[in-house]
């Protein structure tokens, strides 16, 4: 494990993801309040959206490197930095100039991350992820997500965008854990590690969860404003990644009542900060 490699790669990954998110929302959102399957397919012909996919690809490569060299409990929360990164990108794309509230939100997000890292300390080395655990976690995430999506199918566009964003964020949190498992298999056995059950099963689960999260994110951008989907996505992803990193990979997470209360405050600060920044990025 090398934090000197993992942490800078995680920060650069957040920069790539934040840039891509701002561009994707501009390309996908039409203000209709409806999910349009043809609209999602149309994006494949939009140069802006294709460029943002390139940004996502760069972010993914950097995220893989970060997870291969550092713990999920430290790498995944750093991806929240995509939120303040998206602010200046949104400005370049025609959004309003940042206000003092936007800058205060950035400070709040950075402060929440600093407090979280101070509370967690060194989470230690991750354990290998058994194939059965990867499969069950993916199936459970798909089932819970499907129930939530069905529950809000007749709700307002704002509620649907928020729930879609939250489910996509949860799936992205799972993707982080699966990425760590695949990277661990590769490190231990090289390409042959992915031919073994504990290698290919997490890889298949990763592809399924990642595809679902990407598609649902685009749908959330179609349905509602970034102020609805982005905070839910960015607050849910690190929470799910941290919980699964501790439960499935056995990374060390202090869980005293005081720690849990502080974690919740950090999540609230990230959600509120993201909501403030997303208002300026929204095209509504």
PDB file of C-alpha atoms in Angstrom:
ATOM      1  CA  UNK A   1       0.000   0.000   0.000  1.00  0.00           C
ATOM      2  CA  UNK A   2       1.354   3.421  -0.979  1.00  0.00           C
ATOM      3  CA  UNK A   3      -0.658   6.460   0.075  1.00  0.00           C
ATOM      4  CA  UNK A   4       1.864   8.660  -1.754  1.00  0.00           C
ATOM      5  CA  UNK A   5       0.474   7.185  -4.979  1.00  0.00           C
ATOM      6  CA  UNK A   6      -3.131   6.481  -3.937  1.00  0.00           C
ATOM      7  CA  UNK A   7      -4.125   9.902  -2.604  1.00  0.00           C
ATOM      8  CA  UNK A   8      -2.840  12.059  -5.505  1.00  0.00           C
ATOM      9  CA  UNK A   9      -4.424   9.638  -7.980  1.00  0.00           C
ATOM     10  CA  UNK A  10      -7.736   9.850  -6.097  1.00  0.00           C
ATOM     11  CA  UNK A  11      -7.632  13.657  -6.193  1.00  0.00           C
ATOM     12  CA  UNK A  12      -6.836  13.676  -9.934  1.00  0.00           C
ATOM     13  CA  UNK A  13      -9.630  11.151 -10.467  1.00  0.00           C
ATOM     14  CA  UNK A  14     -12.035  13.522  -8.716  1.00  0.00           C
ATOM     15  CA  UNK A  15     -10.894  16.356 -10.998  1.00  0.00           C
ATOM     16  CA  UNK A  16     -11.641  14.227 -14.078  1.00  0.00           C
ATOM     17  CA  UNK A  17     -15.010  13.068 -12.727  1.00  0.00           C
ATOM     18  CA  UNK A  18     -16.066  16.585 -11.704  1.00  0.00           C
ATOM     19  CA  UNK A  19     -15.260  17.980 -15.130  1.00  0.00           C
ATOM     20  CA  UNK A  20     -17.127  15.145 -16.841  1.00  0.00           C
ATOM     21  CA  UNK A  21     -20.188  15.548 -14.603  1.00  0.00           C
ATOM     22  CA  UNK A  22     -20.609  19.249 -15.378  1.00  0.00           C
ATOM     23  CA  UNK A  23     -20.364  18.580 -19.125  1.00  0.00           C
ATOM     24  CA  UNK A  24     -22.693  15.563 -18.990  1.00  0.00           C
ATOM     25  CA  UNK A  25     -25.451  17.457 -17.233  1.00  0.00           C
ATOM     26  CA  UNK A  26     -25.302  20.248 -19.793  1.00  0.00           C
ATOM     27  CA  UNK A  27     -25.593  17.653 -22.559  1.00  0.00           C
ATOM     28  CA  UNK A  28     -28.280  15.448 -20.989  1.00  0.00           C
ATOM     29  CA  UNK A  29     -30.665  17.841 -19.260  1.00  0.00           C
ATOM     30  CA  UNK A  30     -33.579  19.150 -21.331  1.00  0.00           C
ATOM     31  CA  UNK A  31     -35.896  20.408 -18.589  1.00  0.00           C
ATOM     32  CA  UNK A  32     -38.754  18.066 -19.554  1.00  0.00           C
ATOM     33  CA  UNK A  33     -38.872  16.179 -16.228  1.00  0.00           C
ATOM     34  CA  UNK A  34     -39.022  12.891 -18.124  1.00  0.00           C
ATOM     35  CA  UNK A  35     -36.612  10.037 -18.683  1.00  0.00           C
ATOM     36  CA  UNK A  36     -36.160   9.468 -22.403  1.00  0.00           C
ATOM     37  CA  UNK A  37     -34.424   6.280 -23.550  1.00  0.00           C
ATOM     38  CA  UNK A  38     -33.922   7.742 -27.017  1.00  0.00           C
ATOM     39  CA  UNK A  39     -32.407  10.797 -25.392  1.00  0.00           C
ATOM     40  CA  UNK A  40     -29.823   8.627 -23.662  1.00  0.00           C
ATOM     41  CA  UNK A  41     -28.967   7.016 -27.005  1.00  0.00           C
ATOM     42  CA  UNK A  42     -28.833  10.468 -28.600  1.00  0.00           C
ATOM     43  CA  UNK A  43     -26.049  11.419 -26.219  1.00  0.00           C
ATOM     44  CA  UNK A  44     -23.782   8.933 -27.978  1.00  0.00           C
ATOM     45  CA  UNK A  45     -23.792  11.360 -30.941  1.00  0.00           C
ATOM     46  CA  UNK A  46     -23.184  14.495 -28.865  1.00  0.00           C
ATOM     47  CA  UNK A  47     -19.508  15.604 -29.063  1.00  0.00           C
ATOM     48  CA  UNK A  48     -19.717  17.221 -25.615  1.00  0.00           C
ATOM     49  CA  UNK A  49     -21.027  14.040 -24.033  1.00  0.00           C
ATOM     50  CA  UNK A  50     -18.440  11.899 -25.817  1.00  0.00           C
ATOM     51  CA  UNK A  51     -15.697  14.202 -24.536  1.00  0.00           C
ATOM     52  CA  UNK A  52     -17.086  13.845 -21.002  1.00  0.00           C
ATOM     53  CA  UNK A  53     -16.949  10.064 -21.351  1.00  0.00           C
ATOM     54  CA  UNK A  54     -13.262  10.488 -22.080  1.00  0.00           C
ATOM     55  CA  UNK A  55     -12.983  12.398 -18.806  1.00  0.00           C
ATOM     56  CA  UNK A  56     -14.806   9.621 -16.994  1.00  0.00           C
ATOM     57  CA  UNK A  57     -12.403   7.101 -18.521  1.00  0.00           C
ATOM     58  CA  UNK A  58      -9.391   9.045 -17.266  1.00  0.00           C
ATOM     59  CA  UNK A  59     -11.051   9.286 -13.856  1.00  0.00           C
ATOM     60  CA  UNK A  60     -11.698   5.549 -13.812  1.00  0.00           C
ATOM     61  CA  UNK A  61      -8.083   4.686 -14.657  1.00  0.00           C
ATOM     62  CA  UNK A  62      -6.823   6.977 -11.904  1.00  0.00           C
ATOM     63  CA  UNK A  63      -9.383   5.523  -9.490  1.00  0.00           C
ATOM     64  CA  UNK A  64      -8.182   1.990 -10.260  1.00  0.00           C
ATOM     65  CA  UNK A  65      -4.587   3.017  -9.558  1.00  0.00           C
ATOM     66  CA  UNK A  66      -5.668   4.707  -6.327  1.00  0.00           C
ATOM     67  CA  UNK A  67      -7.610   1.664  -5.142  1.00  0.00           C
ATOM     68  CA  UNK A  68      -4.785  -0.673  -6.117  1.00  0.00           C
ATOM     69  CA  UNK A  69      -2.402   1.272  -3.884  1.00  0.00           C
ATOM     70  CA  UNK A  70      -4.647   2.570  -1.090  1.00  0.00           C
ATOM     71  CA  UNK A  71      -7.652   1.636   1.060  1.00  0.00           C
ATOM     72  CA  UNK A  72     -11.244   2.141  -0.073  1.00  0.00           C
ATOM     73  CA  UNK A  73     -12.016   4.040   3.148  1.00  0.00           C
ATOM     74  CA  UNK A  74      -9.611   6.818   2.137  1.00  0.00           C
ATOM     75  CA  UNK A  75      -9.773   6.750  -1.660  1.00  0.00           C
ATOM     76  CA  UNK A  76     -13.555   6.788  -2.224  1.00  0.00           C
ATOM     77  CA  UNK A  77     -14.374   9.782   0.024  1.00  0.00           C
ATOM     78  CA  UNK A  78     -11.773  11.849  -1.829  1.00  0.00           C
ATOM     79  CA  UNK A  79     -13.848  11.507  -4.982  1.00  0.00           C
ATOM     80  CA  UNK A  80     -16.292  13.959  -3.363  1.00  0.00           C
ATOM     81  CA  UNK A  81     -13.813  16.602  -4.508  1.00  0.00           C
ATOM     82  CA  UNK A  82     -15.471  16.209  -7.907  1.00  0.00           C
ATOM     83  CA  UNK A  83     -18.167  18.545  -6.581  1.00  0.00           C
ATOM     84  CA  UNK A  84     -16.086  21.723  -6.080  1.00  0.00           C
ATOM     85  CA  UNK A  85     -14.151  20.889  -9.268  1.00  0.00           C
ATOM     86  CA  UNK A  86     -17.403  20.967 -11.241  1.00  0.00           C
ATOM     87  CA  UNK A  87     -18.044  24.579 -10.113  1.00  0.00           C
ATOM     88  CA  UNK A  88     -15.447  26.367 -12.279  1.00  0.00           C
ATOM     89  CA  UNK A  89     -16.169  23.967 -15.154  1.00  0.00           C
ATOM     90  CA  UNK A  90     -19.846  24.901 -14.984  1.00  0.00           C
ATOM     91  CA  UNK A  91     -18.841  28.556 -15.096  1.00  0.00           C
ATOM     92  CA  UNK A  92     -16.803  27.947 -18.261  1.00  0.00           C
ATOM     93  CA  UNK A  93     -19.842  26.232 -19.794  1.00  0.00           C
ATOM     94  CA  UNK A  94     -21.967  29.327 -19.313  1.00  0.00           C
ATOM     95  CA  UNK A  95     -23.075  28.978 -15.708  1.00  0.00           C
ATOM     96  CA  UNK A  96     -23.196  31.874 -13.231  1.00  0.00           C
ATOM     97  CA  UNK A  97     -20.143  33.179 -11.419  1.00  0.00           C
ATOM     98  CA  UNK A  98     -19.518  31.511  -8.016  1.00  0.00           C
ATOM     99  CA  UNK A  99     -20.917  33.357  -5.003  1.00  0.00           C
ATOM    100  CA  UNK A 100     -19.546  33.574  -1.489  1.00  0.00           C
ATOM    101  CA  UNK A 101     -21.984  30.803  -0.557  1.00  0.00           C
ATOM    102  CA  UNK A 102     -20.377  28.590  -3.194  1.00  0.00           C
ATOM    103  CA  UNK A 103     -16.925  29.228  -1.770  1.00  0.00           C
ATOM    104  CA  UNK A 104     -18.230  28.562   1.742  1.00  0.00           C
ATOM    105  CA  UNK A 105     -19.697  25.269   0.495  1.00  0.00           C
ATOM    106  CA  UNK A 106     -16.299  24.278  -0.908  1.00  0.00           C
ATOM    107  CA  UNK A 107     -14.684  25.013   2.441  1.00  0.00           C
ATOM    108  CA  UNK A 108     -17.386  22.950   4.179  1.00  0.00           C
ATOM    109  CA  UNK A 109     -16.787  19.949   1.918  1.00  0.00           C
ATOM    110  CA  UNK A 110     -13.023  20.130   2.397  1.00  0.00           C
ATOM    111  CA  UNK A 111     -13.482  20.470   6.153  1.00  0.00           C
ATOM    112  CA  UNK A 112     -15.795  17.450   6.269  1.00  0.00           C
ATOM    113  CA  UNK A 113     -13.226  15.349   4.413  1.00  0.00           C
ATOM    114  CA  UNK A 114     -10.441  16.495   6.743  1.00  0.00           C
ATOM    115  CA  UNK A 115     -12.497  15.577   9.815  1.00  0.00           C
ATOM    116  CA  UNK A 116     -13.402  12.188   8.334  1.00  0.00           C
ATOM    117  CA  UNK A 117      -9.772  11.317   7.590  1.00  0.00           C
ATOM    118  CA  UNK A 118      -8.716  12.398  11.081  1.00  0.00           C
ATOM    119  CA  UNK A 119     -11.399  10.142  12.593  1.00  0.00           C
ATOM    120  CA  UNK A 120     -10.584   7.093  10.463  1.00  0.00           C
ATOM    121  CA  UNK A 121      -6.809   7.228  10.722  1.00  0.00           C
ATOM    122  CA  UNK A 122      -5.119   4.207   9.155  1.00  0.00           C
ATOM    123  CA  UNK A 123      -7.762   1.686   8.016  1.00  0.00           C
ATOM    124  CA  UNK A 124      -5.153  -0.996   7.376  1.00  0.00           C
ATOM    125  CA  UNK A 125      -4.873  -3.464   4.520  1.00  0.00           C
ATOM    126  CA  UNK A 126      -7.987  -4.725   2.774  1.00  0.00           C
ATOM    127  CA  UNK A 127      -8.809  -8.434   2.741  1.00  0.00           C
ATOM    128  CA  UNK A 128      -9.591 -10.265  -0.525  1.00  0.00           C
ATOM    129  CA  UNK A 129     -13.259 -10.194  -1.519  1.00  0.00           C
ATOM    130  CA  UNK A 130     -14.768 -13.695  -1.902  1.00  0.00           C
ATOM    131  CA  UNK A 131     -16.748 -14.239  -5.092  1.00  0.00           C
ATOM    132  CA  UNK A 132     -19.928 -15.127  -3.181  1.00  0.00           C
ATOM    133  CA  UNK A 133     -19.814 -11.879  -1.203  1.00  0.00           C
ATOM    134  CA  UNK A 134     -19.337  -9.853  -4.392  1.00  0.00           C
ATOM    135  CA  UNK A 135     -22.306 -11.578  -6.036  1.00  0.00           C
ATOM    136  CA  UNK A 136     -24.604 -11.183  -3.032  1.00  0.00           C
ATOM    137  CA  UNK A 137     -23.679  -7.524  -2.554  1.00  0.00           C
ATOM    138  CA  UNK A 138     -24.373  -6.777  -6.221  1.00  0.00           C
ATOM    139  CA  UNK A 139     -27.691  -8.650  -6.178  1.00  0.00           C
ATOM    140  CA  UNK A 140     -28.776  -6.842  -3.008  1.00  0.00           C
ATOM    141  CA  UNK A 141     -27.799  -3.450  -4.450  1.00  0.00           C
ATOM    142  CA  UNK A 142     -29.764  -4.182  -7.637  1.00  0.00           C
ATOM    143  CA  UNK A 143     -32.844  -5.328  -5.700  1.00  0.00           C
ATOM    144  CA  UNK A 144     -32.907  -2.388  -3.280  1.00  0.00           C
ATOM    145  CA  UNK A 145     -32.260   0.043  -6.107  1.00  0.00           C
ATOM    146  CA  UNK A 146     -35.085  -1.406  -8.208  1.00  0.00           C
ATOM    147  CA  UNK A 147     -37.522  -1.088  -5.299  1.00  0.00           C
ATOM    148  CA  UNK A 148     -36.579   2.568  -4.755  1.00  0.00           C
ATOM    149  CA  UNK A 149     -36.864   3.396  -8.448  1.00  0.00           C
ATOM    150  CA  UNK A 150     -40.309   1.815  -8.659  1.00  0.00           C
ATOM    151  CA  UNK A 151     -41.424   3.591  -5.478  1.00  0.00           C
ATOM    152  CA  UNK A 152     -40.847   7.056  -7.002  1.00  0.00           C
ATOM    153  CA  UNK A 153     -42.005   6.388 -10.567  1.00  0.00           C
ATOM    154  CA  UNK A 154     -44.994   8.749 -10.148  1.00  0.00           C
ATOM    155  CA  UNK A 155     -43.262  11.314  -7.932  1.00  0.00           C
ATOM    156  CA  UNK A 156     -42.212  14.814  -8.964  1.00  0.00           C
ATOM    157  CA  UNK A 157     -39.197  15.310 -11.202  1.00  0.00           C
ATOM    158  CA  UNK A 158     -37.179  16.676  -8.276  1.00  0.00           C
ATOM    159  CA  UNK A 159     -37.863  13.632  -6.095  1.00  0.00           C
ATOM    160  CA  UNK A 160     -37.163  11.222  -8.931  1.00  0.00           C
ATOM    161  CA  UNK A 161     -33.895  12.967  -9.824  1.00  0.00           C
ATOM    162  CA  UNK A 162     -32.784  12.835  -6.185  1.00  0.00           C
ATOM    163  CA  UNK A 163     -33.662   9.142  -5.777  1.00  0.00           C
ATOM    164  CA  UNK A 164     -32.119   8.215  -9.127  1.00  0.00           C
ATOM    165  CA  UNK A 165     -28.983  10.091  -8.107  1.00  0.00           C
ATOM    166  CA  UNK A 166     -28.887   8.388  -4.709  1.00  0.00           C
ATOM    167  CA  UNK A 167     -29.296   4.897  -6.191  1.00  0.00           C
ATOM    168  CA  UNK A 168     -26.644   5.615  -8.823  1.00  0.00           C
ATOM    169  CA  UNK A 169     -24.359   6.902  -6.070  1.00  0.00           C
ATOM    170  CA  UNK A 170     -24.898   3.744  -4.014  1.00  0.00           C
ATOM    171  CA  UNK A 171     -24.027   1.633  -7.024  1.00  0.00           C
ATOM    172  CA  UNK A 172     -20.906   3.737  -7.614  1.00  0.00           C
ATOM    173  CA  UNK A 173     -19.944   3.086  -3.987  1.00  0.00           C
ATOM    174  CA  UNK A 174     -20.250  -0.645  -4.652  1.00  0.00           C
ATOM    175  CA  UNK A 175     -18.209  -0.197  -7.835  1.00  0.00           C
ATOM    176  CA  UNK A 176     -15.348   1.220  -5.761  1.00  0.00           C
ATOM    177  CA  UNK A 177     -15.263  -1.897  -3.581  1.00  0.00           C
ATOM    178  CA  UNK A 178     -15.448  -4.192  -6.608  1.00  0.00           C
ATOM    179  CA  UNK A 179     -12.671  -2.236  -8.320  1.00  0.00           C
ATOM    180  CA  UNK A 180     -10.520  -2.763  -5.249  1.00  0.00           C
ATOM    181  CA  UNK A 181     -11.246  -6.515  -5.355  1.00  0.00           C
ATOM    182  CA  UNK A 182     -10.376  -6.791  -9.063  1.00  0.00           C
ATOM    183  CA  UNK A 183      -7.189  -4.749  -8.598  1.00  0.00           C
ATOM    184  CA  UNK A 184      -6.182  -6.991  -5.686  1.00  0.00           C
ATOM    185  CA  UNK A 185      -6.681 -10.131  -7.805  1.00  0.00           C
ATOM    186  CA  UNK A 186      -4.577  -8.621 -10.579  1.00  0.00           C
ATOM    187  CA  UNK A 187      -1.812  -7.604  -8.181  1.00  0.00           C
ATOM    188  CA  UNK A 188      -1.635 -11.053  -6.596  1.00  0.00           C
ATOM    189  CA  UNK A 189      -1.823 -13.260  -9.676  1.00  0.00           C
ATOM    190  CA  UNK A 190      -1.622 -11.040 -12.749  1.00  0.00           C
ATOM    191  CA  UNK A 191      -4.045 -11.672 -15.635  1.00  0.00           C
ATOM    192  CA  UNK A 192      -4.549 -15.276 -14.506  1.00  0.00           C
ATOM    193  CA  UNK A 193      -6.118 -13.959 -11.312  1.00  0.00           C
ATOM    194  CA  UNK A 194      -9.117 -12.788 -13.323  1.00  0.00           C
ATOM    195  CA  UNK A 195      -9.699 -16.322 -14.596  1.00  0.00           C
ATOM    196  CA  UNK A 196     -10.259 -17.577 -11.068  1.00  0.00           C
ATOM    197  CA  UNK A 197     -13.654 -17.380  -9.384  1.00  0.00           C
ATOM    198  CA  UNK A 198     -12.587 -14.693  -6.915  1.00  0.00           C
ATOM    199  CA  UNK A 199     -11.316 -12.655  -9.863  1.00  0.00           C
ATOM    200  CA  UNK A 200     -13.888 -12.929 -12.648  1.00  0.00           C
ATOM    201  CA  UNK A 201     -17.014 -12.820 -10.467  1.00  0.00           C
ATOM    202  CA  UNK A 202     -16.149  -9.391  -8.965  1.00  0.00           C
ATOM    203  CA  UNK A 203     -15.184  -8.246 -12.482  1.00  0.00           C
ATOM    204  CA  UNK A 204     -18.579  -9.244 -13.926  1.00  0.00           C
ATOM    205  CA  UNK A 205     -20.347  -7.631 -10.956  1.00  0.00           C
ATOM    206  CA  UNK A 206     -18.246  -4.509 -11.507  1.00  0.00           C
ATOM    207  CA  UNK A 207     -19.288  -4.273 -15.156  1.00  0.00           C
ATOM    208  CA  UNK A 208     -22.965  -4.739 -14.300  1.00  0.00           C
ATOM    209  CA  UNK A 209     -23.005  -2.281 -11.393  1.00  0.00           C
ATOM    210  CA  UNK A 210     -20.880   0.251 -13.253  1.00  0.00           C
ATOM    211  CA  UNK A 211     -23.057   0.172 -16.360  1.00  0.00           C
ATOM    212  CA  UNK A 212     -26.213   0.513 -14.279  1.00  0.00           C
ATOM    213  CA  UNK A 213     -24.772   3.435 -12.319  1.00  0.00           C
ATOM    214  CA  UNK A 214     -23.642   5.273 -15.453  1.00  0.00           C
ATOM    215  CA  UNK A 215     -26.984   4.879 -17.225  1.00  0.00           C
ATOM    216  CA  UNK A 216     -28.985   5.849 -14.152  1.00  0.00           C
ATOM    217  CA  UNK A 217     -26.811   8.926 -13.658  1.00  0.00           C
ATOM    218  CA  UNK A 218     -27.603  10.102 -17.182  1.00  0.00           C
ATOM    219  CA  UNK A 219     -31.312   9.466 -16.533  1.00  0.00           C
ATOM    220  CA  UNK A 220     -31.144  11.511 -13.325  1.00  0.00           C
ATOM    221  CA  UNK A 221     -29.604  14.357 -15.332  1.00  0.00           C
ATOM    222  CA  UNK A 222     -32.477  14.124 -17.828  1.00  0.00           C
ATOM    223  CA  UNK A 223     -35.211  14.071 -15.213  1.00  0.00           C
ATOM    224  CA  UNK A 224     -34.263  16.949 -12.932  1.00  0.00           C
ATOM    225  CA  UNK A 225     -31.781  19.644 -12.071  1.00  0.00           C
ATOM    226  CA  UNK A 226     -28.258  18.949 -10.898  1.00  0.00           C
ATOM    227  CA  UNK A 227     -29.258  20.448  -7.539  1.00  0.00           C
ATOM    228  CA  UNK A 228     -31.512  17.418  -7.017  1.00  0.00           C
ATOM    229  CA  UNK A 229     -29.399  14.538  -8.352  1.00  0.00           C
ATOM    230  CA  UNK A 230     -25.808  15.585  -7.641  1.00  0.00           C
ATOM    231  CA  UNK A 231     -25.982  16.006  -3.833  1.00  0.00           C
ATOM    232  CA  UNK A 232     -27.749  12.647  -3.451  1.00  0.00           C
ATOM    233  CA  UNK A 233     -25.202  10.951  -5.691  1.00  0.00           C
ATOM    234  CA  UNK A 234     -22.128  12.448  -4.058  1.00  0.00           C
ATOM    235  CA  UNK A 235     -23.343  11.901  -0.480  1.00  0.00           C
ATOM    236  CA  UNK A 236     -24.425   8.296  -1.053  1.00  0.00           C
ATOM    237  CA  UNK A 237     -21.393   7.010  -2.966  1.00  0.00           C
ATOM    238  CA  UNK A 238     -18.758   7.486  -0.221  1.00  0.00           C
ATOM    239  CA  UNK A 239     -21.125   6.274   2.517  1.00  0.00           C
ATOM    240  CA  UNK A 240     -21.833   3.000   0.707  1.00  0.00           C
ATOM    241  CA  UNK A 241     -18.155   2.572  -0.212  1.00  0.00           C
ATOM    242  CA  UNK A 242     -17.026   3.129   3.387  1.00  0.00           C
ATOM    243  CA  UNK A 243     -19.648   0.773   4.834  1.00  0.00           C
ATOM    244  CA  UNK A 244     -18.898  -1.975   2.309  1.00  0.00           C
ATOM    245  CA  UNK A 245     -15.158  -1.421   2.616  1.00  0.00           C
ATOM    246  CA  UNK A 246     -15.421  -2.104   6.336  1.00  0.00           C
ATOM    247  CA  UNK A 247     -17.962  -4.947   6.040  1.00  0.00           C
ATOM    248  CA  UNK A 248     -16.633  -6.814   2.984  1.00  0.00           C
ATOM    249  CA  UNK A 249     -12.945  -5.888   2.834  1.00  0.00           C
ATOM    250  CA  UNK A 250     -12.494  -5.691   6.624  1.00  0.00           C
ATOM    251  CA  UNK A 251     -10.799  -2.305   6.564  1.00  0.00           C
ATOM    252  CA  UNK A 252     -10.741  -0.758  10.026  1.00  0.00           C
ATOM    253  CA  UNK A 253     -13.456   1.819  10.721  1.00  0.00           C
ATOM    254  CA  UNK A 254     -13.863   3.183  14.268  1.00  0.00           C
ATOM    255  CA  UNK A 255     -17.536   2.808  15.226  1.00  0.00           C
ATOM    256  CA  UNK A 256     -17.942   4.318  18.678  1.00  0.00           C
ATOM    257  CA  UNK A 257     -21.118   6.421  19.149  1.00  0.00           C
ATOM    258  CA  UNK A 258     -19.002   9.570  18.930  1.00  0.00           C
ATOM    259  CA  UNK A 259     -17.389   8.432  15.694  1.00  0.00           C
ATOM    260  CA  UNK A 260     -20.731   7.549  14.125  1.00  0.00           C
ATOM    261  CA  UNK A 261     -22.209  10.931  15.090  1.00  0.00           C
ATOM    262  CA  UNK A 262     -19.193  12.701  13.587  1.00  0.00           C
ATOM    263  CA  UNK A 263     -19.471  10.638  10.383  1.00  0.00           C
ATOM    264  CA  UNK A 264     -23.119  11.676  10.030  1.00  0.00           C
ATOM    265  CA  UNK A 265     -22.182  15.339  10.447  1.00  0.00           C
ATOM    266  CA  UNK A 266     -19.532  14.942   7.742  1.00  0.00           C
ATOM    267  CA  UNK A 267     -22.078  13.390   5.371  1.00  0.00           C
ATOM    268  CA  UNK A 268     -24.530  16.208   6.117  1.00  0.00           C
ATOM    269  CA  UNK A 269     -21.845  18.825   5.415  1.00  0.00           C
ATOM    270  CA  UNK A 270     -21.001  17.170   2.095  1.00  0.00           C
ATOM    271  CA  UNK A 271     -24.684  16.926   1.095  1.00  0.00           C
ATOM    272  CA  UNK A 272     -25.415  20.556   1.998  1.00  0.00           C
ATOM    273  CA  UNK A 273     -22.254  21.804   0.312  1.00  0.00           C
ATOM    274  CA  UNK A 274     -23.001  19.813  -2.820  1.00  0.00           C
ATOM    275  CA  UNK A 275     -26.576  21.100  -2.902  1.00  0.00           C
ATOM    276  CA  UNK A 276     -25.339  24.674  -2.769  1.00  0.00           C
ATOM    277  CA  UNK A 277     -22.772  24.152  -5.528  1.00  0.00           C
ATOM    278  CA  UNK A 278     -25.190  22.201  -7.711  1.00  0.00           C
ATOM    279  CA  UNK A 279     -27.638  25.108  -7.764  1.00  0.00           C
ATOM    280  CA  UNK A 280     -25.065  27.162  -9.611  1.00  0.00           C
ATOM    281  CA  UNK A 281     -24.341  24.322 -12.038  1.00  0.00           C
ATOM    282  CA  UNK A 282     -27.961  23.556 -12.831  1.00  0.00           C
ATOM    283  CA  UNK A 283     -29.234  24.610 -16.213  1.00  0.00           C
ATOM    284  CA  UNK A 284     -32.798  25.123 -14.916  1.00  0.00           C
TER     285      UNK A 284
END
